[in-house]
């Protein structure tokens, strides 16, 4: 297929963008992309590609922006139930961590999710994933973490890993049994930490290798926070995971600065996520590493807080910055990456170009997939969006609507209704 006549073809070519180099769109005016099967084979000027490939199936972008699909490197998309009641409690003055400490929060979603069958969870996942694709997300990381016991954590991991749907983003699984201390271990975080390290991680690895021989292991993540896992517990769990060969992620500094970002850098984690209360020293350490700083601006927005990731400091220090939605029922029930960009422009002070690069090529690096997605370059997967505008800066500037008219993925062209963008 030859997708041609893009007003602006945002190629994002050249790999992950560090520090203040963030925002290199490598934009081709009047651009075109030639795909064969599910891969991109050529990128160039429309006139040139149209002349050299006269027999290709044509898709006319009609003078609109064409760009890579969004990559969302941090979601909790698989859960049952909702927490509208806690939203109301928070508005009346209770804090997120107080609700968690009193057995609600994540633990209330754990109750609902444990009670759901695998087929119910698959149905909920499919419904949410399909919405994300229509909003332009073509790859999404998805975490377990609402089981907190071996069987149900493994069941969630299998639902994510076995999920396949032509109308959904590709999913990248993360194993997060260390999301909270389950009620069965209340007051015994050391005991639950041991269970994760000595029971859950080795069993998840064995089962994974039996079920999916040759497939890379999922990420292992930890919620390093007061009321969840201490820095030392996080270190123990992540070090064991690394020794077993799992790639790593961490939830760090969402509410307090415990040092999780530096731990991520030290252990060579793929990403450290949240980073709202990160200290200058931790920013410095993180920026000097290969670990991607993933900011989740929907989370402070969803909690009605005013502090966001110090993104400009991270860039000034030379860090690699990505954006994600954090879709979850507690703090951020939204997987709309266009809204994430709008928040990032306003509260992280990113330009639209920086936000786009953080949500494509750098987001791909945060899930170690930047060799196959995140930019429009020959050899990569043909995951493309056509926007309902000729100017990429409309992303970030406009919010609350869907500017994606068409998603191209796995040789399919999925079009949104014409009035979706108003
Ligand atoms: O990333 N902070 C931990 N995990 C999620 C929230 C999950 C929940 O509240 O259900 C987050 O914000
Ligand atoms: Fe999260």
PDB file of C-alpha atoms in Angstrom, residues 49-237:
ATOM      1  CA  UNK A  49       7.008   7.246  -4.697  1.00  0.00           C
ATOM      2  CA  UNK A  50       3.863   7.603  -6.822  1.00  0.00           C
ATOM      3  CA  UNK A  51       5.998   7.720  -9.983  1.00  0.00           C
ATOM      4  CA  UNK A  52       8.081   4.683  -9.049  1.00  0.00           C
ATOM      5  CA  UNK A  53       5.231   2.514  -7.707  1.00  0.00           C
ATOM      6  CA  UNK A  54       2.308   3.084 -10.084  1.00  0.00           C
ATOM      7  CA  UNK A  55       0.635  -0.263  -9.390  1.00  0.00           C
ATOM      8  CA  UNK A  56       0.415  -0.088  -5.594  1.00  0.00           C
ATOM      9  CA  UNK A  57      -2.908   0.166  -3.777  1.00  0.00           C
ATOM     10  CA  UNK A  58      -3.185   3.865  -2.967  1.00  0.00           C
ATOM     11  CA  UNK A  59      -4.365   5.521   0.214  1.00  0.00           C
ATOM     12  CA  UNK A  60      -4.645   9.295  -0.195  1.00  0.00           C
ATOM     13  CA  UNK A  61      -3.896  11.108   3.076  1.00  0.00           C
ATOM     14  CA  UNK A  62      -5.500  14.154   1.464  1.00  0.00           C
ATOM     15  CA  UNK A  63      -3.088  16.783   2.751  1.00  0.00           C
ATOM     16  CA  UNK A  64      -3.328  15.682   6.358  1.00  0.00           C
ATOM     17  CA  UNK A  65      -0.702  14.730   8.938  1.00  0.00           C
ATOM     18  CA  UNK A  66       0.582  11.135   8.882  1.00  0.00           C
ATOM     19  CA  UNK A  67       2.563   9.888  11.879  1.00  0.00           C
ATOM     20  CA  UNK A  68       3.501   6.698  13.754  1.00  0.00           C
ATOM     21  CA  UNK A  69       0.868   5.199  16.067  1.00  0.00           C
ATOM     22  CA  UNK A  70       1.139   6.200  19.698  1.00  0.00           C
ATOM     23  CA  UNK A  71       2.950   3.804  21.998  1.00  0.00           C
ATOM     24  CA  UNK A  72       1.531   3.761  25.532  1.00  0.00           C
ATOM     25  CA  UNK A  73       4.256   2.263  27.749  1.00  0.00           C
ATOM     26  CA  UNK A  74       2.338   2.186  31.073  1.00  0.00           C
ATOM     27  CA  UNK A  75      -1.231   0.965  31.562  1.00  0.00           C
ATOM     28  CA  UNK A  76      -3.205  -1.106  34.064  1.00  0.00           C
ATOM     29  CA  UNK A  77      -5.812  -2.009  31.469  1.00  0.00           C
ATOM     30  CA  UNK A  78      -6.901  -5.312  32.966  1.00  0.00           C
ATOM     31  CA  UNK A  79      -9.195  -4.967  35.972  1.00  0.00           C
ATOM     32  CA  UNK A  80     -12.809  -5.416  37.001  1.00  0.00           C
ATOM     33  CA  UNK A  81     -15.082  -2.984  38.821  1.00  0.00           C
ATOM     34  CA  UNK A  82     -14.648   0.737  39.345  1.00  0.00           C
ATOM     35  CA  UNK A  83     -13.760   3.196  42.128  1.00  0.00           C
ATOM     36  CA  UNK A  84     -16.240   6.043  41.595  1.00  0.00           C
ATOM     37  CA  UNK A  85     -17.006   5.930  45.313  1.00  0.00           C
ATOM     38  CA  UNK A  86     -13.360   6.627  46.172  1.00  0.00           C
ATOM     39  CA  UNK A  87     -13.243   9.462  43.668  1.00  0.00           C
ATOM     40  CA  UNK A  88     -16.006  11.069  45.698  1.00  0.00           C
ATOM     41  CA  UNK A  89     -14.175  10.325  48.987  1.00  0.00           C
ATOM     42  CA  UNK A  90     -11.025  11.972  47.642  1.00  0.00           C
ATOM     43  CA  UNK A  91     -12.987  15.046  46.664  1.00  0.00           C
ATOM     44  CA  UNK A  92     -14.233  15.142  50.247  1.00  0.00           C
ATOM     45  CA  UNK A  93     -10.652  15.225  51.530  1.00  0.00           C
ATOM     46  CA  UNK A  94      -9.311  11.644  51.884  1.00  0.00           C
ATOM     47  CA  UNK A  95      -5.953  11.002  50.253  1.00  0.00           C
ATOM     48  CA  UNK A  96      -5.130   8.177  47.809  1.00  0.00           C
ATOM     49  CA  UNK A  97      -2.652   6.603  50.267  1.00  0.00           C
ATOM     50  CA  UNK A  98      -5.120   6.871  53.198  1.00  0.00           C
ATOM     51  CA  UNK A  99      -7.728   4.997  51.173  1.00  0.00           C
ATOM     52  CA  UNK A 100      -5.147   2.322  50.287  1.00  0.00           C
ATOM     53  CA  UNK A 101      -4.038   2.010  53.946  1.00  0.00           C
ATOM     54  CA  UNK A 102      -7.648   1.417  55.024  1.00  0.00           C
ATOM     55  CA  UNK A 103      -8.015  -1.543  52.647  1.00  0.00           C
ATOM     56  CA  UNK A 104      -9.527   0.292  49.667  1.00  0.00           C
ATOM     57  CA  UNK A 105      -7.796   1.696  46.603  1.00  0.00           C
ATOM     58  CA  UNK A 106      -5.825  -0.934  44.715  1.00  0.00           C
ATOM     59  CA  UNK A 107      -7.131  -3.537  47.204  1.00  0.00           C
ATOM     60  CA  UNK A 108     -10.727  -2.786  46.293  1.00  0.00           C
ATOM     61  CA  UNK A 109      -9.937  -3.406  42.611  1.00  0.00           C
ATOM     62  CA  UNK A 110      -8.091  -6.595  43.655  1.00  0.00           C
ATOM     63  CA  UNK A 111     -11.295  -7.908  45.216  1.00  0.00           C
ATOM     64  CA  UNK A 112     -13.327  -7.240  42.079  1.00  0.00           C
ATOM     65  CA  UNK A 113     -10.637  -8.587  39.756  1.00  0.00           C
ATOM     66  CA  UNK A 114     -10.036 -11.799  41.725  1.00  0.00           C
ATOM     67  CA  UNK A 115     -13.769 -12.479  41.431  1.00  0.00           C
ATOM     68  CA  UNK A 116     -13.778 -12.088  37.628  1.00  0.00           C
ATOM     69  CA  UNK A 117     -13.197 -15.043  35.304  1.00  0.00           C
ATOM     70  CA  UNK A 118     -10.460 -15.058  32.676  1.00  0.00           C
ATOM     71  CA  UNK A 119     -13.063 -14.678  29.951  1.00  0.00           C
ATOM     72  CA  UNK A 120     -14.670 -11.705  31.699  1.00  0.00           C
ATOM     73  CA  UNK A 121     -11.248 -10.068  32.043  1.00  0.00           C
ATOM     74  CA  UNK A 122     -10.489 -10.752  28.384  1.00  0.00           C
ATOM     75  CA  UNK A 123     -13.792  -9.098  27.444  1.00  0.00           C
ATOM     76  CA  UNK A 124     -13.057  -5.987  29.520  1.00  0.00           C
ATOM     77  CA  UNK A 125      -9.533  -5.830  28.144  1.00  0.00           C
ATOM     78  CA  UNK A 126     -10.799  -6.106  24.563  1.00  0.00           C
ATOM     79  CA  UNK A 127     -13.368  -3.374  25.020  1.00  0.00           C
ATOM     80  CA  UNK A 128     -10.778  -0.955  26.463  1.00  0.00           C
ATOM     81  CA  UNK A 129      -8.053  -1.921  23.992  1.00  0.00           C
ATOM     82  CA  UNK A 130     -10.348  -1.287  21.020  1.00  0.00           C
ATOM     83  CA  UNK A 131     -11.121   2.204  22.295  1.00  0.00           C
ATOM     84  CA  UNK A 132      -7.399   2.889  22.596  1.00  0.00           C
ATOM     85  CA  UNK A 133      -6.769   1.864  19.003  1.00  0.00           C
ATOM     86  CA  UNK A 134      -9.410   4.303  17.759  1.00  0.00           C
ATOM     87  CA  UNK A 135      -7.637   7.034  19.736  1.00  0.00           C
ATOM     88  CA  UNK A 136      -4.386   6.187  17.947  1.00  0.00           C
ATOM     89  CA  UNK A 137      -2.572   3.838  20.329  1.00  0.00           C
ATOM     90  CA  UNK A 138      -1.134   0.978  18.303  1.00  0.00           C
ATOM     91  CA  UNK A 139       0.975  -0.635  21.063  1.00  0.00           C
ATOM     92  CA  UNK A 140       0.215  -0.627  24.790  1.00  0.00           C
ATOM     93  CA  UNK A 141       2.036  -2.106  27.736  1.00  0.00           C
ATOM     94  CA  UNK A 142      -0.397  -3.776  30.186  1.00  0.00           C
ATOM     95  CA  UNK A 143       0.377  -4.714  33.795  1.00  0.00           C
ATOM     96  CA  UNK A 144      -1.010  -7.383  36.097  1.00  0.00           C
ATOM     97  CA  UNK A 145      -1.251  -6.275  39.717  1.00  0.00           C
ATOM     98  CA  UNK A 146      -4.875  -6.730  40.702  1.00  0.00           C
ATOM     99  CA  UNK A 147      -4.441 -10.360  41.781  1.00  0.00           C
ATOM    100  CA  UNK A 148      -1.663 -10.216  44.400  1.00  0.00           C
ATOM    101  CA  UNK A 149      -1.745 -14.015  44.762  1.00  0.00           C
ATOM    102  CA  UNK A 150      -0.046 -16.539  42.547  1.00  0.00           C
ATOM    103  CA  UNK A 151      -3.007 -17.967  40.643  1.00  0.00           C
ATOM    104  CA  UNK A 152      -4.729 -14.755  39.874  1.00  0.00           C
ATOM    105  CA  UNK A 153      -1.526 -12.855  38.985  1.00  0.00           C
ATOM    106  CA  UNK A 154      -0.579 -15.666  36.607  1.00  0.00           C
ATOM    107  CA  UNK A 155      -4.105 -15.741  35.179  1.00  0.00           C
ATOM    108  CA  UNK A 156      -3.910 -12.000  34.432  1.00  0.00           C
ATOM    109  CA  UNK A 157      -0.470 -12.402  32.888  1.00  0.00           C
ATOM    110  CA  UNK A 158      -1.791 -15.152  30.609  1.00  0.00           C
ATOM    111  CA  UNK A 159      -4.835 -13.104  29.556  1.00  0.00           C
ATOM    112  CA  UNK A 160      -2.534 -10.238  28.525  1.00  0.00           C
ATOM    113  CA  UNK A 161       0.042 -12.480  26.847  1.00  0.00           C
ATOM    114  CA  UNK A 162      -2.535 -14.498  24.890  1.00  0.00           C
ATOM    115  CA  UNK A 163      -4.610 -11.502  23.864  1.00  0.00           C
ATOM    116  CA  UNK A 164      -4.755 -10.975  20.135  1.00  0.00           C
ATOM    117  CA  UNK A 165      -7.342  -8.880  18.334  1.00  0.00           C
ATOM    118  CA  UNK A 166      -7.085  -7.234  14.919  1.00  0.00           C
ATOM    119  CA  UNK A 167      -8.968  -4.150  16.163  1.00  0.00           C
ATOM    120  CA  UNK A 168      -6.769  -3.601  19.230  1.00  0.00           C
ATOM    121  CA  UNK A 169      -3.241  -2.344  19.867  1.00  0.00           C
ATOM    122  CA  UNK A 170      -0.476  -4.918  20.253  1.00  0.00           C
ATOM    123  CA  UNK A 171      -0.076  -5.574  23.975  1.00  0.00           C
ATOM    124  CA  UNK A 172       3.223  -5.851  25.855  1.00  0.00           C
ATOM    125  CA  UNK A 173       2.868  -7.664  29.206  1.00  0.00           C
ATOM    126  CA  UNK A 174       4.280  -6.668  32.586  1.00  0.00           C
ATOM    127  CA  UNK A 175       4.121  -8.818  35.718  1.00  0.00           C
ATOM    128  CA  UNK A 176       3.312  -6.650  38.765  1.00  0.00           C
ATOM    129  CA  UNK A 177       2.514  -8.872  41.760  1.00  0.00           C
ATOM    130  CA  UNK A 178       4.321  -6.201  43.847  1.00  0.00           C
ATOM    131  CA  UNK A 179       1.580  -3.608  43.304  1.00  0.00           C
ATOM    132  CA  UNK A 180       0.318  -3.600  46.917  1.00  0.00           C
ATOM    133  CA  UNK A 181       0.485  -5.774  50.035  1.00  0.00           C
ATOM    134  CA  UNK A 182      -2.527  -8.128  49.807  1.00  0.00           C
ATOM    135  CA  UNK A 183      -4.934  -8.435  52.773  1.00  0.00           C
ATOM    136  CA  UNK A 184      -3.559 -11.924  53.537  1.00  0.00           C
ATOM    137  CA  UNK A 185      -0.158 -10.316  54.312  1.00  0.00           C
ATOM    138  CA  UNK A 186      -1.373  -7.137  56.040  1.00  0.00           C
ATOM    139  CA  UNK A 187       1.455  -5.971  58.320  1.00  0.00           C
ATOM    140  CA  UNK A 188       3.871  -8.489  56.812  1.00  0.00           C
ATOM    141  CA  UNK A 189       5.334  -6.839  53.762  1.00  0.00           C
ATOM    142  CA  UNK A 190       8.551  -8.810  54.300  1.00  0.00           C
ATOM    143  CA  UNK A 191       6.591 -12.085  54.017  1.00  0.00           C
ATOM    144  CA  UNK A 192       4.827 -11.002  50.834  1.00  0.00           C
ATOM    145  CA  UNK A 193       8.124  -9.743  49.385  1.00  0.00           C
ATOM    146  CA  UNK A 194       9.606 -13.206  49.989  1.00  0.00           C
ATOM    147  CA  UNK A 195       6.601 -14.853  48.333  1.00  0.00           C
ATOM    148  CA  UNK A 196       7.027 -12.648  45.251  1.00  0.00           C
ATOM    149  CA  UNK A 197      10.762 -13.322  45.078  1.00  0.00           C
ATOM    150  CA  UNK A 198      10.876 -17.014  45.866  1.00  0.00           C
ATOM    151  CA  UNK A 199       7.471 -18.154  44.629  1.00  0.00           C
ATOM    152  CA  UNK A 200       5.818 -15.929  42.071  1.00  0.00           C
ATOM    153  CA  UNK A 201       8.780 -14.815  39.969  1.00  0.00           C
ATOM    154  CA  UNK A 202      10.338 -18.262  39.427  1.00  0.00           C
ATOM    155  CA  UNK A 203       6.925 -19.836  38.757  1.00  0.00           C
ATOM    156  CA  UNK A 204       5.931 -17.112  36.331  1.00  0.00           C
ATOM    157  CA  UNK A 205       9.204 -17.637  34.475  1.00  0.00           C
ATOM    158  CA  UNK A 206       8.786 -21.431  34.289  1.00  0.00           C
ATOM    159  CA  UNK A 207       5.212 -21.191  33.090  1.00  0.00           C
ATOM    160  CA  UNK A 208       6.090 -18.491  30.548  1.00  0.00           C
ATOM    161  CA  UNK A 209       8.872 -20.578  29.073  1.00  0.00           C
ATOM    162  CA  UNK A 210       6.619 -23.634  28.814  1.00  0.00           C
ATOM    163  CA  UNK A 211       3.751 -21.703  27.201  1.00  0.00           C
ATOM    164  CA  UNK A 212       5.723 -19.324  24.992  1.00  0.00           C
ATOM    165  CA  UNK A 213       9.091 -20.904  24.189  1.00  0.00           C
ATOM    166  CA  UNK A 214      11.448 -18.347  22.666  1.00  0.00           C
ATOM    167  CA  UNK A 215       9.243 -15.344  23.463  1.00  0.00           C
ATOM    168  CA  UNK A 216      10.991 -12.632  25.513  1.00  0.00           C
ATOM    169  CA  UNK A 217      10.047 -12.611  29.202  1.00  0.00           C
ATOM    170  CA  UNK A 218       7.543  -9.977  30.354  1.00  0.00           C
ATOM    171  CA  UNK A 219       8.680  -6.940  32.320  1.00  0.00           C
ATOM    172  CA  UNK A 220       8.621  -7.108  36.120  1.00  0.00           C
ATOM    173  CA  UNK A 221       7.498  -3.928  37.899  1.00  0.00           C
ATOM    174  CA  UNK A 222       7.242  -2.811  41.573  1.00  0.00           C
ATOM    175  CA  UNK A 223       5.216  -0.006  43.179  1.00  0.00           C
ATOM    176  CA  UNK A 224       7.966   1.598  45.306  1.00  0.00           C
ATOM    177  CA  UNK A 225       6.033   3.903  47.623  1.00  0.00           C
ATOM    178  CA  UNK A 226       5.105   4.425  51.254  1.00  0.00           C
ATOM    179  CA  UNK A 227       2.251   2.018  51.999  1.00  0.00           C
ATOM    180  CA  UNK A 228       3.346  -0.271  49.137  1.00  0.00           C
ATOM    181  CA  UNK A 229       6.977  -1.498  48.823  1.00  0.00           C
ATOM    182  CA  UNK A 230       9.999   0.136  50.465  1.00  0.00           C
ATOM    183  CA  UNK A 231      13.149   0.893  48.527  1.00  0.00           C
ATOM    184  CA  UNK A 232      14.827  -2.164  50.073  1.00  0.00           C
ATOM    185  CA  UNK A 233      11.890  -4.467  49.236  1.00  0.00           C
ATOM    186  CA  UNK A 234      11.829  -3.050  45.721  1.00  0.00           C
ATOM    187  CA  UNK A 235      15.548  -3.713  45.392  1.00  0.00           C
ATOM    188  CA  UNK A 236      15.130  -7.316  46.564  1.00  0.00           C
ATOM    189  CA  UNK A 237      12.273  -8.035  44.151  1.00  0.00           C
TER     190      UNK A 237
END
